[in-house]
Coordinates of C-alpha atoms in Angstrom, one line a residue:
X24 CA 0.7 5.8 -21.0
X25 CA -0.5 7.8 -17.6
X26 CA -0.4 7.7 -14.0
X27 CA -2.5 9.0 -11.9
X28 CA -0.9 10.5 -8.5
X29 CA -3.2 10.4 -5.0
X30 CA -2.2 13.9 -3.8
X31 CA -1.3 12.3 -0.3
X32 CA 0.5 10.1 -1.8
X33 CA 4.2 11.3 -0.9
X34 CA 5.7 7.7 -1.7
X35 CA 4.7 7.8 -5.7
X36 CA 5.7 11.6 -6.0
X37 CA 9.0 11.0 -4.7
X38 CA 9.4 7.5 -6.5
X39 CA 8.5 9.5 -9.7
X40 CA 11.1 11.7 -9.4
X41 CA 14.3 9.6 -8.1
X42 CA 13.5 7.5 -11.3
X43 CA 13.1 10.6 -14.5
X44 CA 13.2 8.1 -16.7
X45 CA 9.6 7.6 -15.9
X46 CA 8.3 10.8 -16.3
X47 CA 9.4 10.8 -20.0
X48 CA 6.9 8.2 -20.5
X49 CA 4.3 9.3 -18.4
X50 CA 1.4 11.5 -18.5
X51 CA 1.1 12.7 -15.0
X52 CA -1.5 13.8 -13.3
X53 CA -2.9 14.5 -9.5
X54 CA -6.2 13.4 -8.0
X55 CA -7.5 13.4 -4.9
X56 CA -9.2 11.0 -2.6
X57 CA -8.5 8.0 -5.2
X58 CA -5.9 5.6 -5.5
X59 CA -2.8 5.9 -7.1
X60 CA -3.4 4.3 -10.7
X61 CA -0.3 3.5 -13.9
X62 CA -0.7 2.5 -17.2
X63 CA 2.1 1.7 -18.5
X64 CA 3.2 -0.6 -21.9
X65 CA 0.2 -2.0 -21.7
X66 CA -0.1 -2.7 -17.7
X67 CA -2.2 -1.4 -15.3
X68 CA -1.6 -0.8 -11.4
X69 CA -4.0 0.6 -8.3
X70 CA -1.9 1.7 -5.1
X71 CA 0.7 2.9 -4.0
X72 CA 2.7 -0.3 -3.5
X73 CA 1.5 -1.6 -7.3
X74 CA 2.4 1.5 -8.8
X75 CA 5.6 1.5 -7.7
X76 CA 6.3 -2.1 -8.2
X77 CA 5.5 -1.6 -12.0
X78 CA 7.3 1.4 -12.3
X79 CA 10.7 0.3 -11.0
X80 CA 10.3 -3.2 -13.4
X81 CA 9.8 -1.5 -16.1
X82 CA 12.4 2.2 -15.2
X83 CA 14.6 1.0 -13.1
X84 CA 14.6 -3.0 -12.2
X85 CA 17.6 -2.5 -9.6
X86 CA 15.3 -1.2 -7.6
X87 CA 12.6 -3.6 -7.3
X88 CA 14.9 -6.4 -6.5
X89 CA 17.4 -8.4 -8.4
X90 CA 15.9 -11.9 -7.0
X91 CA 12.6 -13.1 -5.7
X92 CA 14.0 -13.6 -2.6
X93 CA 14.5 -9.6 -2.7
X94 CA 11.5 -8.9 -4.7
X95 CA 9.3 -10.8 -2.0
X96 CA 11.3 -8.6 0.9
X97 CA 10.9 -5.6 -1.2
X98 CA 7.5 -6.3 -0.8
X99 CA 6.9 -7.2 2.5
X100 CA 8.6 -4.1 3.8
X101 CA 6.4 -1.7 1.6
X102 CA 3.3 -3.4 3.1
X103 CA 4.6 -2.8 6.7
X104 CA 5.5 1.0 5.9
X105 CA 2.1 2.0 4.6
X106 CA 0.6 1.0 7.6
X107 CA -1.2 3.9 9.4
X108 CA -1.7 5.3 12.8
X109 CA 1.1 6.4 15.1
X110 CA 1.0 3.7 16.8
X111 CA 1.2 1.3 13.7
X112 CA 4.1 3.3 12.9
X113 CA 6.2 3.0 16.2
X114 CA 6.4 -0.7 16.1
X115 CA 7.5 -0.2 12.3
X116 CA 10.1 2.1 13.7
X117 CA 11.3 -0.6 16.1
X118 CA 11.3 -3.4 13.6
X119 CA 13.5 -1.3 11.2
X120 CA 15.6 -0.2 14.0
X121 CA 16.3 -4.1 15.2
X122 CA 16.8 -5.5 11.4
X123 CA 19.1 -2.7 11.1
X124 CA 21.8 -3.4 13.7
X125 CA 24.1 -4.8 11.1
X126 CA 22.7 -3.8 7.9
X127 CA 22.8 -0.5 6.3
X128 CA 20.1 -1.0 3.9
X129 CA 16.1 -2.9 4.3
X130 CA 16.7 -5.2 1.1
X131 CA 20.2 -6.3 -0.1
X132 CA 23.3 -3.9 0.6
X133 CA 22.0 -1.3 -1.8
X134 CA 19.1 1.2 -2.3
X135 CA 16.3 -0.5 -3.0
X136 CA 12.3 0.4 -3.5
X137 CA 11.9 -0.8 -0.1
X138 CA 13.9 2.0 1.3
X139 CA 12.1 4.9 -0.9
X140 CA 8.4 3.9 0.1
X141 CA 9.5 3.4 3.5
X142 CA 11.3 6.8 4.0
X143 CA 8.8 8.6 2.4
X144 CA 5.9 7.0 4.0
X145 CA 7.5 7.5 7.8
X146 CA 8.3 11.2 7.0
X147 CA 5.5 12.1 8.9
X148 CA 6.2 10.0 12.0
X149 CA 10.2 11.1 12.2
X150 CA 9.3 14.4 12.1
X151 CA 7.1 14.4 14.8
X152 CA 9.6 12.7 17.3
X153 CA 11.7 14.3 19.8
X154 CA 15.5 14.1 20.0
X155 CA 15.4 11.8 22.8
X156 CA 13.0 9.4 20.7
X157 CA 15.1 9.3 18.0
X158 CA 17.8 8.3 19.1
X159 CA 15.8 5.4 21.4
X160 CA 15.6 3.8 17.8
X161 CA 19.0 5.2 16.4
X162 CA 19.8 3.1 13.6
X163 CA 16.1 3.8 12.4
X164 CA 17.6 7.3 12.5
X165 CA 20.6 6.8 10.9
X166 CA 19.0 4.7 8.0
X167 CA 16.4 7.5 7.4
X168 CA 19.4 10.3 7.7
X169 CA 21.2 7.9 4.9
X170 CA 18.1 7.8 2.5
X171 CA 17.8 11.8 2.8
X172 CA 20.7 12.4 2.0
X173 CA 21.3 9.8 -0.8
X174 CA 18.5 11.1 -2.5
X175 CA 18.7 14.3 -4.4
X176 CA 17.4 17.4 -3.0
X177 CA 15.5 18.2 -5.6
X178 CA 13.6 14.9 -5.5
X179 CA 12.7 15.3 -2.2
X180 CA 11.4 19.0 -2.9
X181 CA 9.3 17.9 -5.5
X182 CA 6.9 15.6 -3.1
X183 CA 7.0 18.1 -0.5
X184 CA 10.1 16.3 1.8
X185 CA 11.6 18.9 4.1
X186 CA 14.7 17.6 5.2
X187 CA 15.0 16.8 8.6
X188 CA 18.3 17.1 10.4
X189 CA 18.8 14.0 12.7
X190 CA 21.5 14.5 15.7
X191 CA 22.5 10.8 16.6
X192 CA 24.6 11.6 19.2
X193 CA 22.8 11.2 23.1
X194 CA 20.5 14.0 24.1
X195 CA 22.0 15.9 27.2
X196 CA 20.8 14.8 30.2
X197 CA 17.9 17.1 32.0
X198 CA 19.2 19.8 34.2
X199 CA 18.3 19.1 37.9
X200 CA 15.8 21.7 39.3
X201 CA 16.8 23.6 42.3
X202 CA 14.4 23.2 45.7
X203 CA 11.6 25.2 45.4
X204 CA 11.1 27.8 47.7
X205 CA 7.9 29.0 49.4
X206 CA 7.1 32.1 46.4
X207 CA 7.2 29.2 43.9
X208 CA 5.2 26.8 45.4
X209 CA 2.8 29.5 45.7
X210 CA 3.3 30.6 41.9
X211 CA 2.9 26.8 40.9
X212 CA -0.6 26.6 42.7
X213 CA -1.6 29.4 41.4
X214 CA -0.9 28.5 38.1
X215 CA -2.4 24.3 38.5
X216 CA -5.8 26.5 39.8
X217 CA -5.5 28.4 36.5
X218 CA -5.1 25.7 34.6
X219 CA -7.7 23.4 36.1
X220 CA -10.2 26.1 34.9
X221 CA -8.9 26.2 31.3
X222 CA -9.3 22.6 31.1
X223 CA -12.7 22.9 32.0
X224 CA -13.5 25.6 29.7
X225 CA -12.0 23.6 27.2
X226 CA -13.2 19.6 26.4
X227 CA -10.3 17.8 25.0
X228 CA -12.0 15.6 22.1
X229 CA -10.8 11.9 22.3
X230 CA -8.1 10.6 20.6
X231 CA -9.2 8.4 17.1
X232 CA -8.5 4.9 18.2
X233 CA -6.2 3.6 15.4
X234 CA -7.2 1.2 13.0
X235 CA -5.5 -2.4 12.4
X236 CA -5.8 -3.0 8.1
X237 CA -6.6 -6.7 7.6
X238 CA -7.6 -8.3 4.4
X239 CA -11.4 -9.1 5.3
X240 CA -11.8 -5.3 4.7
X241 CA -11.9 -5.5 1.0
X242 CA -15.3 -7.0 -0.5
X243 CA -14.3 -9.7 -3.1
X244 CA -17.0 -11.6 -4.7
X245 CA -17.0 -14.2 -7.6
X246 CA -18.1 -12.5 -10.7
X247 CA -19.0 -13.4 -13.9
X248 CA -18.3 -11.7 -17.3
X249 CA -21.4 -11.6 -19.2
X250 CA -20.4 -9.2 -21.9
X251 CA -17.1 -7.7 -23.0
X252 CA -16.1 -5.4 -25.9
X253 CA -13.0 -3.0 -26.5
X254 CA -13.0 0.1 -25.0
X255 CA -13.6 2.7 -27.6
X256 CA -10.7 5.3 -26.5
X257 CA -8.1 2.9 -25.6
X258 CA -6.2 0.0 -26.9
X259 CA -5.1 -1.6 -24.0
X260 CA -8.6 -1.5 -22.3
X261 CA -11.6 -3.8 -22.2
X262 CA -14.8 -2.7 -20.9
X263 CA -16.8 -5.7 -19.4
X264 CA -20.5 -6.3 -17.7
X265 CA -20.0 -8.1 -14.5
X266 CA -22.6 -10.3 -13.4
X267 CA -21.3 -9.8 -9.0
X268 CA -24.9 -11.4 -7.8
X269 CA -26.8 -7.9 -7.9
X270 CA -29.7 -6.5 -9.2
X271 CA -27.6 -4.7 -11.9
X272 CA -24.1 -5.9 -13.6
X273 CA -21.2 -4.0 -12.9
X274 CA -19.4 -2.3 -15.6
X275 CA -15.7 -2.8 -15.1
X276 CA -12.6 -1.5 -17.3
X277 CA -9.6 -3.7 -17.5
X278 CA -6.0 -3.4 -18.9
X279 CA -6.2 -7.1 -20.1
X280 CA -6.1 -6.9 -23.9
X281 CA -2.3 -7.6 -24.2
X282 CA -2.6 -10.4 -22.5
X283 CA -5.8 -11.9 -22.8
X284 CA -7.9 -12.9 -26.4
X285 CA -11.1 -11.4 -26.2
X286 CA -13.0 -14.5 -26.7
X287 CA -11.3 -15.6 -23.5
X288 CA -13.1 -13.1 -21.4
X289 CA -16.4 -14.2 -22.3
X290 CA -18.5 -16.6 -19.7
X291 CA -15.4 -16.5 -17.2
X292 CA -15.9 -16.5 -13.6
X293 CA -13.6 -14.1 -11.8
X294 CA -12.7 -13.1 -8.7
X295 CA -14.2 -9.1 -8.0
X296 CA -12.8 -6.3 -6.0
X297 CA -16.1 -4.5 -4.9
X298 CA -15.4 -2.2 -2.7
X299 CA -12.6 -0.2 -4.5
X300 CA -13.7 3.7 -4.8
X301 CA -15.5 3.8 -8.9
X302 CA -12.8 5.4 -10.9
X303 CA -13.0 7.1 -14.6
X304 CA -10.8 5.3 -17.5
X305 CA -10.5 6.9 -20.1
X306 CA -14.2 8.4 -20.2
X307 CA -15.8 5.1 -18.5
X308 CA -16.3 4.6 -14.9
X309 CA -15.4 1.3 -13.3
X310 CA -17.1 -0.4 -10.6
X311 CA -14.6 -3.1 -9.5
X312 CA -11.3 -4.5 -10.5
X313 CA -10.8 -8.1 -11.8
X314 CA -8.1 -9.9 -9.5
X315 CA -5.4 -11.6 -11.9
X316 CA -2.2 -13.3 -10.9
X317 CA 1.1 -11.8 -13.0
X318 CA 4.0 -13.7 -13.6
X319 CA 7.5 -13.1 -11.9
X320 CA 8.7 -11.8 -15.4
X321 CA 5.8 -9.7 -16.2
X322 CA 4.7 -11.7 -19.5
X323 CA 2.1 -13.5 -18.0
X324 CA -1.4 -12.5 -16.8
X325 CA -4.4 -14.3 -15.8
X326 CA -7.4 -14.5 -13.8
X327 CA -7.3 -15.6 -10.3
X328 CA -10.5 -18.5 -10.8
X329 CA -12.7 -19.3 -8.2
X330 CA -13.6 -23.1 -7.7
X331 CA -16.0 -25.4 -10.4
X332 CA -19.6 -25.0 -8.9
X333 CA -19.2 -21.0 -7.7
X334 CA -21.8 -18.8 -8.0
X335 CA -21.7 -14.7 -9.2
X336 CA -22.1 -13.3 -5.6
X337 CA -20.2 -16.0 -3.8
X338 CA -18.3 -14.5 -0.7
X339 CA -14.5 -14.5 -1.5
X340 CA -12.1 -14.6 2.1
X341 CA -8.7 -15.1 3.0
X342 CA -7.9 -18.4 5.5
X343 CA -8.1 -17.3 9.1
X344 CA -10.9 -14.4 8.4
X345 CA -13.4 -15.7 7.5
X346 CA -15.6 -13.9 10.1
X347 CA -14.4 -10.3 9.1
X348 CA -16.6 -8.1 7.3
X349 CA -15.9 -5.8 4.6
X350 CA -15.8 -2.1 4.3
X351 CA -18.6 -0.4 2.2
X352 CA -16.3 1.1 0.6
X353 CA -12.3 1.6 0.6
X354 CA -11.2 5.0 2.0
X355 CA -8.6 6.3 -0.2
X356 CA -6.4 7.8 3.2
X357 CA -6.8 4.6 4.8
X358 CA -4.6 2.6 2.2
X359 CA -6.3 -0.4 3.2
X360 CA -5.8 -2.1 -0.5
X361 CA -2.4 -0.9 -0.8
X362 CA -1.3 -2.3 2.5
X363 CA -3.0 -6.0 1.9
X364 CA -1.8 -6.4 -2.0
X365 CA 1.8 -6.4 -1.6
X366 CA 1.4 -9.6 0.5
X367 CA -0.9 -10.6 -2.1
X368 CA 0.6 -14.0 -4.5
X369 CA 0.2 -16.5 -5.8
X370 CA 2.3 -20.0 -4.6
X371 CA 4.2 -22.8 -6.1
X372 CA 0.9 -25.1 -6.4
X373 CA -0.8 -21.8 -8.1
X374 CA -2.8 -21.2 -5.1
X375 CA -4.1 -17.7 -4.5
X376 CA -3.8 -16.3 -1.4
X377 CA -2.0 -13.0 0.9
X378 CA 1.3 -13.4 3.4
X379 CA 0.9 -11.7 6.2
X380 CA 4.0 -9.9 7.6
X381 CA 5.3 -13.2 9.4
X382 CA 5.3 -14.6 5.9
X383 CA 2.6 -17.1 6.8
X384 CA 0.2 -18.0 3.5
X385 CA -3.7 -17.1 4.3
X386 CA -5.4 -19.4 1.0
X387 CA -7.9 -17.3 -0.6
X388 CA -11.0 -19.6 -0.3
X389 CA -14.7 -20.2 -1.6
X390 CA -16.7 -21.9 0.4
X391 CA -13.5 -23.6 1.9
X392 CA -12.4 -24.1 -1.5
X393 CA -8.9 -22.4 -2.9
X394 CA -8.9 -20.0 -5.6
X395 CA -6.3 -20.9 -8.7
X396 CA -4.6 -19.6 -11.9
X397 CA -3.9 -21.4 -14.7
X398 CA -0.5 -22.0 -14.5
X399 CA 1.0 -18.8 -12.5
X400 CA 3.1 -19.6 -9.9
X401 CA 4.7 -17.7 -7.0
X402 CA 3.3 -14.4 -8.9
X403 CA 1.8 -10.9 -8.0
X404 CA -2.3 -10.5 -7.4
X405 CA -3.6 -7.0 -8.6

């Protein structure tokens, strides 16, 4: 059992160490520019968002939620924390700061795995606002102040989480300037002509426009398992040839074996993650992940199945973009799979599909045709 920590990846680290009960299981280990990856009692989980799903279920299940009405919100606020860009994050800051005029906690009246991913993944973002900003959005303040200081210090240390101190009481109002007089009016154009010539001296680069994560950025394609065997360093692992519509089938490592009988991998069609940075398992680099649908209990895993009649290659997309176009490839930094899977289920007619943070259910479609499970319903997609 090991995880495999993104070192940017502040959320996990902390997570990890509120919850020690993990780390007695764990082999951990750091990695840059990949995602965050668990494997744990025979269960895998990419991202940040997945990860920490998993590892609350199975460390500390108060956390994750103690109903699926609080597992869904759980959920839905993790998704809306990890999304980047300061901008991204103001309008989180606002939306916290409005759902928390009467409640003390995101989910429930208790700390919840909402609350940890969030903090940690706004650290940045408080720390870079003034005292007038903060209190603008004061009961965002105050809930961050709270989850600071109901964690222990030491937890924070150990993902790198300086402490900020929060005063919630009104900044003091500006001292009004006395009338200039003819020396500093002189001073002050001296100083504008100075500074006019810096500026010139100097080319400010442009700001990086920031980026809005929707789910046509990850490349999913119907695939089709030609081949499968174990994989020959670990028991919970299969290693299987993807036929994805390519010149060359895509070797892909999967934590499946608990759950699914070997001859039941053979001549399926899937549903492929493409785009997903190749990652090492265990000595065997994997090219894309196999989507699967997990039950609300955990006991239950199977493939997400595209509809009779598709083809390996077949364009996978989510109801409402169908005109976006996929990344090359994922950029670790970007989170782009971590923000999208949280929304990611499966609902009470076992159709696949992602809800967006209104809660509204985008179908994930072939051809105009919905993807399925077997007989998972309301479930996780990773």
């Amino acid at each position: 059992m090991s995880a495999s920590i993104s070192n940017n990846d502040l959320a996990l680290k902390l997570l990890l160490a509120v919850v020690p009960e993990a780390t007695k299981k764990l082999s951990v280990s750091a990695v840059a520019d990949q995602l965050s990856r668990l494997d744990l009692d025979g269960q895998q989980a990419e991202g940040t968002n997945s990860v920490a799903q998993l590892l609350a279920t199975k460390c500390n299940s108060d956390l994750a939620g103690t109903t699926d009405t609080e597992k869904a919100e759980v959920s839905q606020w993790m998704t809306m924390s990890a999304r980047q860009g300061q901008a991204e994050r103001s309008v989180f800051a606002q939306t916290i700061n409005s759902h928390l005029a009467q409640r003390t906690f995101l989910v429930g009246n208790k700390l919840s795995l909402a609350d940890v991913v969030a903090f940690a993944n706004v650290h940045p973002y408080m720390a870079s606002l003034s005292s007038q900003k903060r209190f603008a959005v004061c009961n965002f303040s105050r809930w961050y102040d709270l989850i600071q200081h109901s964690l222990p210090a030491d937890a924070l240390a150990s993902a790198d989480i300086k402490p900020i101190e929060i005063d919630l009481n009104a900044p003091a109002p500006a001292k009004k300037q006395a009338p200039a007089t003819a020396r500093d009016v002189k001073k002050g154009s001296d100083e504008a002509k100075a500074g006019k010539k810096e500026k010139k001296e100097k080319k400010q680069k442009p700001a990086a426009k920031p980026v809005t994560i929707v789910p046509s950025m990850i490349d999913l394609r119907v695939g089709h398992i030609v081949d499968v065997e174990k994989h020959p360093d670990a028991d919970a692992l299969y290693v299987e040839k993807i036929d994805a519509g390519e010149e060359e089938l895509r070797t892909v490592v999967s934590g499946l074996v608990r759950f699914i009988p070997i001859e039941q991998m053979r001549n399926r069609d899937v549903v492929l993650v493409c785009n997903l940075k190749p990652a090492t398992m265990r000595g065997v680099k994997s090219y894309a992940m196999v989507l699967c649908a997990t039950s609300t209990d955990g006991e239950t895993v199977e493939f997400v199945e595209p509809p009779k009649g598709s083809k390996p290659g077949d364009r996978v997309y989510f109801e409402g973009f169908e005109d976006g176009k996929p990344e090359e490839q994922l950029k670790p930094k970007m989170k782009v799979f971590e923000t999208i899977q949280p929304g990611l289920y499966t609902n009470d007619t076992r159709e696949a599909g992602w809800y967006d943070a209104d809660k509204k259910f985008h179908k994930l479609l072939v051809g105009g045709t919905v993807c399925t499970t077997a007989s998972v319903v309301n479930g996780t997609l990773k």
